[in-house]
Amino acid sequence: MDTAPENVTKAMEIPMLLEVPVGPQHPALHEPVLLKVYASGERVVRVEVNTGYNHRGIEKLAEKNTFYKDIFLVGRVCGICNTVHANCYVRALEALLDKEPPERAKYLRVLAMELERLHSHMLIEAVMAEILGYDTLFMHIMRDRELIMKAKEILTGARVLADYMMVGGVRRDLNNEKIRRLNEILDKVEPRLNYYMKLFEEDVTIRKRLEGVGVIPPRDIINYGLLGPIARASGLKMDARLQDGYDAYRDVPFRIIVRDDKDSLGRMLLRWEEALNSLEMCRYILKNLPEGEAVPDEKRLSRVFPKGEVFTTVEAPRGELTYYVMSAGGTQPYRVKIRTPSFNNIINSGFVYIDHELADVPVILVSFDPCISCMERVTVIDYRKGTRRKVPIKEVVRGNA
Amino acid sequence: MKSGVLKEVIKNLFSKPATIEYPKEKTIIEPDARGRHYADLQKCIGCSLCMIECPTKAITMEKIPEGYEKPKKNPKGMYPVINYLKCIFCYRCVTMCPTLAYVTTPEYRLATEKPIFSRELSLKTLKGGEGDGRD
Amino acid sequence: MPESDVGEPLKELAKEIQEMKVGRVVVILDPEKVEEAFRKLQERYGYLNVYLSTIVGTDLKSEGKIRMDYYVNVFSESTYVVLRTFIERDDPKIKTMLNISKAAFSGECETYDLLGVKFEGNPYLKRSFFVPKDVAEKGVFPLRKDSGV
């Protein structure tokens, strides 16, 4: 492929390549993925993303379970973004049944998803701080993230796995006391977010490590199908919240943040801006929550689904997440296809590392916000990103070793 | 910028630690958080709906043992037993129960060496009123 | 809101144009025309406004076919175009999309691994890393309805 530097062929002829496995224990985040980095000196020549340490076969499992059991199954594809998974799937079921949730439920769903975006972005910023060797910052961000986790607990009944979405609404309602407490938490978190954003903008060390590292031009973003904050940090205005306008996203005002930096720093700053925007959205929702019912009676929901197929998307913290649900009638889905943002963002992004220093590899990986369990629920892939070589890599490596 | 860091240092030097000394100190949990739940056999009618709907098959139906007074509403004399190690605390059983028989608690400290079940908690409700499942 | 005329540049290529929930345009094509259709969308809406979002393979056992859906996000028009094609289940083969969109990489590897669709021209297809080794060695494709997994 075209992304390899010209002298790679030469480097293979003269056995000078060093194979550095990054991972699979935890290359950056504490999740299993193996980046096989081939370096000539300190310079990265080629990266293979080796996955397959976390395959659980959830798509097959979903075919074998009923529609309703799958709601809880898909929530467990990924812990960090479980409400968006459940939301996407539940909206697919609602489309199959031609059912519309009440307004209040739509707002509450958005609230849950935006809280999730907030804590997910804070997590990856914290991990980035840790990768940069700035452990104090890591702990500080994680401490403040705990407040958001508490907010999620108040709203959904559990810190992490919310199990909040249900066909025709949500599974819990808010009362005034809870709204007051949620507002308190948001008031506490907001100045912290502003402070961290300023820190990332101004701190010399952070800037030096991130600026100009892992630059991706928009053309490559489109070509390799990268999504979410990565695309938006390269100046592309793509956001499933805008595109599909699902749930209450048509009513709740929000900004789509687009930056033109194209590098790792831009991606991290974009996440802070989005976190702040999410916080504003949460405030708006708590203030303008429509009256009415939000919790459906789960016993009265139709157990049998009509024939049909639906394709829904949702803007997860990491980018656009898509679900395809096909029903052949009956109580079980015929096919469920989940395409998570990390599936594209991590597997297709091997080209970005090339020509960087070895030390930049984890930084770039973290700036993509990898979520391996998301990615691998369906598949295990041996990925080798190309150079214009004529011999299989394995042979080359063996020859070098 | 510099003064900001200094302020942060001083503030954190004199503030309480952010961590909680668990288990010496109890973590504060919402009273309606999803924790250990069990069936109240005064209300349960033994319909098995919770068993059918459980996403992880953590619930099995068992016969109410001899010596306990069988409630009239429950002609089959069956009751659900939850295996808490399989349970994912999604509360699908709680919401699906036609008689709202499940008692919910925010109890989350369930780590044990042996498998744990809801058997004892459920049977306690039969003798009449003693113990609501909270420690 | 979905625009129903988004499939307009594909009218000549398509066998049939349908709708899918929620507001997606499904264009049914012959297998060899998928690449051309994608190129047409790129020409019409601009290179930077069209990307291949995902590839969904579905095993239609009763019809003896495997259905391949290429979900193309035309995000300047805020909608999805689904390029749908059917291939034989006994010998599933289709031309790779790698030449026009590298985004096809993850989807093609996955579909080969789980359904056994061969993407001609994609040199990176590989088994045994995909599904656990014992399953792959038996030559089983887990997402096929008769795989027994």
GROMACS .gro file of C-alpha atoms in nm, chain A residues 1 50 55 59-60 63-64 95-96 98 218-219 222-225 227 236-238 243-244 250 309-313 320 322 324 326 334-335 337 339 343-344 347-348 378-384 386, chain C residues 1 20-22 24 47-48 50-51 53-61 67 71 73 75 78-80 84 100-103 105-107 109-110 113-114 124 126 129-130 132 142-145 147 149:
model
   96
    1MET     CA    1   0.000   0.000   0.000
   50ASN     CA    2  -0.293  -0.803   1.589
   55HIS     CA    3  -1.331  -1.261   2.106
   59GLU     CA    4  -2.331  -1.160   1.728
   60LYS     CA    5  -2.385  -1.533   1.719
   63GLU     CA    6  -2.905  -1.477   1.723
   64LYS     CA    7  -2.962  -1.751   1.978
   95ALA     CA    8  -3.840   0.071   1.454
   96LEU     CA    9  -3.933  -0.293   1.394
   98ASP     CA   10  -4.320   0.098   1.486
  218PRO     CA   11  -0.905   1.439   0.597
  219ARG     CA   12  -0.857   1.240   0.279
  222ILE     CA   13  -1.238   0.912   0.462
  223ASN     CA   14  -1.034   0.654   0.279
  224TYR     CA   15  -0.967   0.444   0.589
  225GLY     CA   16  -1.310   0.505   0.734
  227LEU     CA   17  -1.480   0.798   1.272
  236LEU     CA   18  -1.470   1.672   0.902
  237LYS     CA   19  -1.815   1.754   1.026
  238MET     CA   20  -1.951   1.408   1.081
  243GLN     CA   21  -2.716   1.300   1.087
  244ASP     CA   22  -2.986   1.081   1.236
  250ARG     CA   23  -3.337   1.724   1.754
  309GLU     CA   24  -3.479  -0.512   0.896
  310VAL     CA   25  -3.344  -0.196   1.054
  311PHE     CA   26  -3.015  -0.014   1.045
  312THR     CA   27  -2.960   0.232   1.329
  313THR     CA   28  -2.666   0.446   1.420
  320GLU     CA   29  -2.042   0.632   1.500
  322THR     CA   30  -2.407   0.104   1.393
  324TYR     CA   31  -2.817  -0.386   1.184
  326MET     CA   32  -3.291  -0.837   1.091
  334TYR     CA   33  -3.218  -1.356   1.247
  335ARG     CA   34  -2.907  -1.145   1.228
  337LYS     CA   35  -2.455  -0.696   1.312
  339ARG     CA   36  -2.005  -0.229   1.396
  343PHE     CA   37  -1.343  -0.160   1.483
  344ASN     CA   38  -1.262   0.093   1.214
  347ILE     CA   39  -0.782  -0.189   1.285
  348ASN     CA   40  -0.764   0.050   0.992
  378VAL     CA   41  -1.748  -1.007   1.681
  379THR     CA   42  -1.421  -1.072   1.530
  380VAL     CA   43  -1.062  -1.151   1.554
  381ILE     CA   44  -0.841  -1.017   1.290
  382ASP     CA   45  -0.488  -1.056   1.185
  383TYR     CA   46  -0.407  -0.727   1.036
  384ARG     CA   47  -0.100  -0.639   0.848
  386GLY     CA   48   0.100  -0.280   0.392
  537MET     CA   49  -3.440   1.362   0.713
  556MET     CA   50  -3.512   0.029   0.475
  557LYS     CA   51  -3.592   0.155   0.821
  558VAL     CA   52  -3.484   0.411   0.942
  560ARG     CA   53  -3.201   0.415   0.438
  583TYR     CA   54  -1.476   1.233  -0.220
  584LEU     CA   55  -1.482   1.381   0.128
  586VAL     CA   56  -1.886   0.958   0.118
  587TYR     CA   57  -1.736   0.675   0.314
  589SER     CA   58  -1.922   0.258   0.692
  590THR     CA   59  -1.968  -0.112   0.730
  591ILE     CA   60  -2.008  -0.441   0.549
  592VAL     CA   61  -2.280  -0.679   0.662
  593GLY     CA   62  -2.291  -1.034   0.537
  594THR     CA   63  -2.601  -1.237   0.608
  595ASP     CA   64  -2.642  -1.606   0.550
  596LEU     CA   65  -2.973  -1.672   0.378
  597LYS     CA   66  -2.963  -2.046   0.403
  603ARG     CA   67  -2.640  -1.134   0.107
  607TYR     CA   68  -2.341   0.056   0.400
  609ASN     CA   69  -2.261   0.692   0.458
  611PHE     CA   70  -2.301   1.236   0.525
  614SER     CA   71  -2.734   1.290   0.599
  615THR     CA   72  -2.829   0.947   0.484
  616TYR     CA   73  -2.711   0.598   0.415
  620ARG     CA   74  -2.699  -0.477  -0.164
  636ILE     CA   75  -1.128   0.230  -0.377
  637SER     CA   76  -1.173   0.240  -0.003
  638LYS     CA   77  -0.930   0.115   0.258
  639ALA     CA   78  -1.216   0.126   0.506
  641PHE     CA   79  -1.034  -0.373   0.523
  642SER     CA   80  -1.179  -0.450   0.865
  643GLY     CA   81  -1.519  -0.543   0.729
  645CYS     CA   82  -1.151  -0.959   0.698
  646GLU     CA   83  -1.435  -1.003   0.941
  649ASP     CA   84  -1.363  -1.499   0.894
  650LEU     CA   85  -1.718  -1.538   1.012
  660TYR     CA   86  -0.487  -0.992   0.387
  662LYS     CA   87  -0.662  -1.504   0.691
  665PHE     CA   88  -0.657  -1.579   1.395
  666PHE     CA   89  -1.018  -1.484   1.367
  668PRO     CA   90  -1.059  -1.958   1.806
  678PRO     CA   91  -1.950  -1.939   1.285
  679LEU     CA   92  -2.208  -1.704   1.145
  680ARG     CA   93  -2.341  -1.954   0.895
  681LYS     CA   94  -2.673  -2.086   1.008
  683SER     CA   95  -2.227  -2.402   1.151
  685VAL     CA   96  -2.151  -2.317   1.683
   0.00000   0.00000   0.00000
